[in-house]
């Protein structure tokens, strides 16, 4: 499957992301979550359930995890530079995640973000949606790993 590889990360470089998308970037519309936390970060999320995501943590001490709302998912941010990198949800040994498209480097050509309101969903609906639209092939690795 042809992959479109993108890279990004937080501002200081402690947390890096590598994405493989199955379609051209122009085919993805980042989702601007309207919850109070995401609005404060200006986050707009991008994911591909058939793609792949690697989160490389170069400085383990800098990886911050924050739960809010109904606390099912973890927001991943850099404690050093303050950038919100993405959101992850773990269940049954599987890790699902979505990336804040604002941390992707270069100009991949994403369309403008569209507003979404997952806070209106119940907990079960949220989890079902994450499993349907987030990356399902996710690795999160610490110091010394490739990438
Ligand atoms: Zn940083």
mmCIF file of C-alpha atoms and ligand atoms in Angstrom:
data_model
loop_
_atom_site.group_PDB
_atom_site.id
_atom_site.type_symbol
_atom_site.label_atom_id
_atom_site.label_comp_id
_atom_site.label_asym_id
_atom_site.label_seq_id
_atom_site.Cartn_x
_atom_site.Cartn_y
_atom_site.Cartn_z
ATOM 1 C CA UNK A 1 0.000 0.000 0.000
ATOM 2 C CA UNK A 2 1.545 3.349 -0.967
ATOM 3 C CA UNK A 3 2.206 5.368 2.117
ATOM 4 C CA UNK A 4 2.546 9.056 2.604
ATOM 5 C CA UNK A 5 5.075 9.564 5.354
ATOM 6 C CA UNK A 6 4.928 12.649 7.502
ATOM 7 C CA UNK A 7 6.956 13.753 10.467
ATOM 8 C CA UNK A 8 6.499 16.188 13.251
ATOM 9 C CA UNK A 9 6.799 16.649 16.945
ATOM 10 C CA UNK A 10 6.805 19.060 19.797
ATOM 11 C CA UNK A 11 8.745 22.311 19.605
ATOM 12 C CA UNK A 12 11.830 21.277 21.561
ATOM 13 C CA UNK A 13 12.219 17.848 19.982
ATOM 14 C CA UNK A 14 11.619 15.725 23.070
ATOM 15 C CA UNK A 15 8.629 14.021 21.436
ATOM 16 C CA UNK A 16 8.652 13.140 17.737
ATOM 17 C CA UNK A 17 5.903 11.623 15.620
ATOM 18 C CA UNK A 18 6.100 9.676 12.368
ATOM 19 C CA UNK A 19 2.896 9.017 10.466
ATOM 20 C CA UNK A 20 2.151 6.833 7.510
ATOM 21 C CA UNK A 21 -1.046 7.811 5.768
ATOM 22 C CA UNK A 22 -2.735 5.632 3.177
ATOM 23 C CA UNK A 23 -4.074 8.573 1.179
ATOM 24 C CA UNK A 24 -2.704 11.927 0.089
ATOM 25 C CA UNK A 25 -2.735 14.572 2.832
ATOM 26 C CA UNK A 26 -5.296 16.614 0.867
ATOM 27 C CA UNK A 27 -7.774 13.769 1.447
ATOM 28 C CA UNK A 28 -7.730 14.226 5.233
ATOM 29 C CA UNK A 29 -9.632 16.906 7.070
ATOM 30 C CA UNK A 30 -8.189 17.684 10.506
ATOM 31 C CA UNK A 31 -10.823 17.682 13.240
ATOM 32 C CA UNK A 32 -10.871 20.658 15.582
ATOM 33 C CA UNK A 33 -12.349 19.341 18.812
ATOM 34 C CA UNK A 34 -14.523 21.920 20.530
ATOM 35 C CA UNK A 35 -13.891 20.797 24.093
ATOM 36 C CA UNK A 36 -12.427 23.386 26.446
ATOM 37 C CA UNK A 37 -9.002 21.709 26.587
ATOM 38 C CA UNK A 38 -8.500 21.301 22.843
ATOM 39 C CA UNK A 39 -9.757 24.804 22.132
ATOM 40 C CA UNK A 40 -7.115 26.241 24.447
ATOM 41 C CA UNK A 41 -4.453 24.400 22.466
ATOM 42 C CA UNK A 42 -5.948 25.132 19.060
ATOM 43 C CA UNK A 43 -5.661 21.422 18.381
ATOM 44 C CA UNK A 44 -6.966 19.827 15.172
ATOM 45 C CA UNK A 45 -6.608 16.064 15.018
ATOM 46 C CA UNK A 46 -5.612 13.843 12.171
ATOM 47 C CA UNK A 47 -5.670 10.053 12.012
ATOM 48 C CA UNK A 48 -5.944 7.131 9.634
ATOM 49 C CA UNK A 49 -7.261 3.809 10.953
ATOM 50 C CA UNK A 50 -5.409 2.022 8.140
ATOM 51 C CA UNK A 51 -2.222 4.024 8.638
ATOM 52 C CA UNK A 52 0.561 3.826 11.139
ATOM 53 C CA UNK A 53 1.812 6.106 13.882
ATOM 54 C CA UNK A 54 5.063 6.030 15.791
ATOM 55 C CA UNK A 55 5.573 8.303 18.759
ATOM 56 C CA UNK A 56 9.234 8.547 19.710
ATOM 57 C CA UNK A 57 9.938 9.956 23.121
ATOM 58 C CA UNK A 58 13.527 11.179 23.228
ATOM 59 C CA UNK A 59 13.223 12.601 26.710
ATOM 60 C CA UNK A 60 11.024 10.370 28.836
ATOM 61 C CA UNK A 61 10.839 12.971 31.607
ATOM 62 C CA UNK A 62 9.265 15.429 29.174
ATOM 63 C CA UNK A 63 6.293 13.234 28.267
ATOM 64 C CA UNK A 64 3.255 14.606 30.031
ATOM 65 C CA UNK A 65 -0.040 12.765 30.200
ATOM 66 C CA UNK A 66 -3.271 14.521 31.019
ATOM 67 C CA UNK A 67 -6.761 13.156 31.418
ATOM 68 C CA UNK A 68 -9.832 15.353 31.288
ATOM 69 C CA UNK A 69 -13.460 15.074 30.324
ATOM 70 C CA UNK A 70 -14.466 11.511 31.167
ATOM 71 C CA UNK A 71 -10.761 10.627 31.503
ATOM 72 C CA UNK A 72 -10.809 7.682 29.108
ATOM 73 C CA UNK A 73 -8.040 8.963 26.859
ATOM 74 C CA UNK A 74 -4.682 10.515 27.626
ATOM 75 C CA UNK A 75 -3.547 13.751 26.083
ATOM 76 C CA UNK A 76 0.166 13.533 25.356
ATOM 77 C CA UNK A 77 2.076 16.769 25.668
ATOM 78 C CA UNK A 78 5.620 17.970 26.180
ATOM 79 C CA UNK A 79 6.376 19.221 29.670
ATOM 80 C CA UNK A 80 9.380 21.124 28.369
ATOM 81 C CA UNK A 81 7.902 23.163 25.532
ATOM 82 C CA UNK A 82 4.190 22.776 26.228
ATOM 83 C CA UNK A 83 3.113 21.430 22.850
ATOM 84 C CA UNK A 84 0.123 19.070 22.711
ATOM 85 C CA UNK A 85 1.214 16.242 20.421
ATOM 86 C CA UNK A 86 -1.809 13.943 20.379
ATOM 87 C CA UNK A 87 -4.248 11.772 22.264
ATOM 88 C CA UNK A 88 -3.996 8.071 23.050
ATOM 89 C CA UNK A 89 -6.416 5.440 24.251
ATOM 90 C CA UNK A 90 -5.290 2.015 25.433
ATOM 91 C CA UNK A 91 -7.537 -1.020 25.628
ATOM 92 C CA UNK A 92 -6.749 -4.699 25.828
ATOM 93 C CA UNK A 93 -3.111 -4.311 24.826
ATOM 94 C CA UNK A 94 -4.019 -2.149 21.833
ATOM 95 C CA UNK A 95 -3.064 1.482 21.592
ATOM 96 C CA UNK A 96 -5.181 3.856 19.551
ATOM 97 C CA UNK A 97 -4.090 7.425 18.960
ATOM 98 C CA UNK A 98 -4.663 10.572 16.991
ATOM 99 C CA UNK A 99 -2.160 13.329 16.241
ATOM 100 C CA UNK A 100 -2.485 17.052 16.595
ATOM 101 C CA UNK A 101 -2.055 18.063 12.950
ATOM 102 C CA UNK A 102 -0.479 21.354 14.103
ATOM 103 C CA UNK A 103 2.686 19.484 15.109
ATOM 104 C CA UNK A 104 3.280 18.046 11.623
ATOM 105 C CA UNK A 105 6.207 19.660 9.870
ATOM 106 C CA UNK A 106 6.250 21.262 6.467
ATOM 107 C CA UNK A 107 2.976 21.982 4.755
ATOM 108 C CA UNK A 108 1.450 18.620 3.897
ATOM 109 C CA UNK A 109 -1.552 20.336 2.300
ATOM 110 C CA UNK A 110 -4.275 19.357 4.693
ATOM 111 C CA UNK A 111 -7.608 21.062 4.138
ATOM 112 C CA UNK A 112 -8.752 23.505 6.782
ATOM 113 C CA UNK A 113 -9.916 21.861 9.965
ATOM 114 C CA UNK A 114 -13.549 21.102 10.524
ATOM 115 C CA UNK A 115 -15.207 21.494 13.920
ATOM 116 C CA UNK A 116 -16.197 18.353 15.770
ATOM 117 C CA UNK A 117 -17.884 17.919 19.117
ATOM 118 C CA UNK A 118 -17.010 14.557 20.648
ATOM 119 C CA UNK A 119 -17.924 15.918 24.063
ATOM 120 C CA UNK A 120 -21.561 15.400 23.073
ATOM 121 C CA UNK A 121 -20.972 11.643 22.815
ATOM 122 C CA UNK A 122 -21.370 9.175 25.635
ATOM 123 C CA UNK A 123 -18.335 7.267 26.862
ATOM 124 C CA UNK A 124 -19.126 4.130 24.841
ATOM 125 C CA UNK A 125 -19.779 6.164 21.718
ATOM 126 C CA UNK A 126 -16.471 7.980 22.130
ATOM 127 C CA UNK A 127 -14.508 4.771 22.440
ATOM 128 C CA UNK A 128 -16.277 3.286 19.426
ATOM 129 C CA UNK A 129 -15.470 6.382 17.411
ATOM 130 C CA UNK A 130 -11.806 6.381 18.418
ATOM 131 C CA UNK A 131 -11.503 2.749 17.392
ATOM 132 C CA UNK A 132 -13.085 3.570 14.050
ATOM 133 C CA UNK A 133 -11.134 6.691 13.100
ATOM 134 C CA UNK A 134 -7.881 6.845 15.088
ATOM 135 C CA UNK A 135 -4.627 5.141 14.213
ATOM 136 C CA UNK A 136 -4.824 1.553 15.440
ATOM 137 C CA UNK A 137 -1.232 0.669 14.601
ATOM 138 C CA UNK A 138 0.508 2.825 17.181
ATOM 139 C CA UNK A 139 3.866 2.472 18.846
ATOM 140 C CA UNK A 140 5.145 4.677 21.614
ATOM 141 C CA UNK A 141 8.796 4.190 22.348
ATOM 142 C CA UNK A 142 11.276 5.757 24.656
ATOM 143 C CA UNK A 143 14.941 6.597 24.518
ATOM 144 C CA UNK A 144 17.226 4.640 22.258
ATOM 145 C CA UNK A 145 14.622 3.398 19.828
ATOM 146 C CA UNK A 146 14.882 4.153 16.126
ATOM 147 C CA UNK A 147 13.188 7.226 14.856
HETATM 148 ZN ZN1 LIG B 1 8.975 19.744 23.657
#
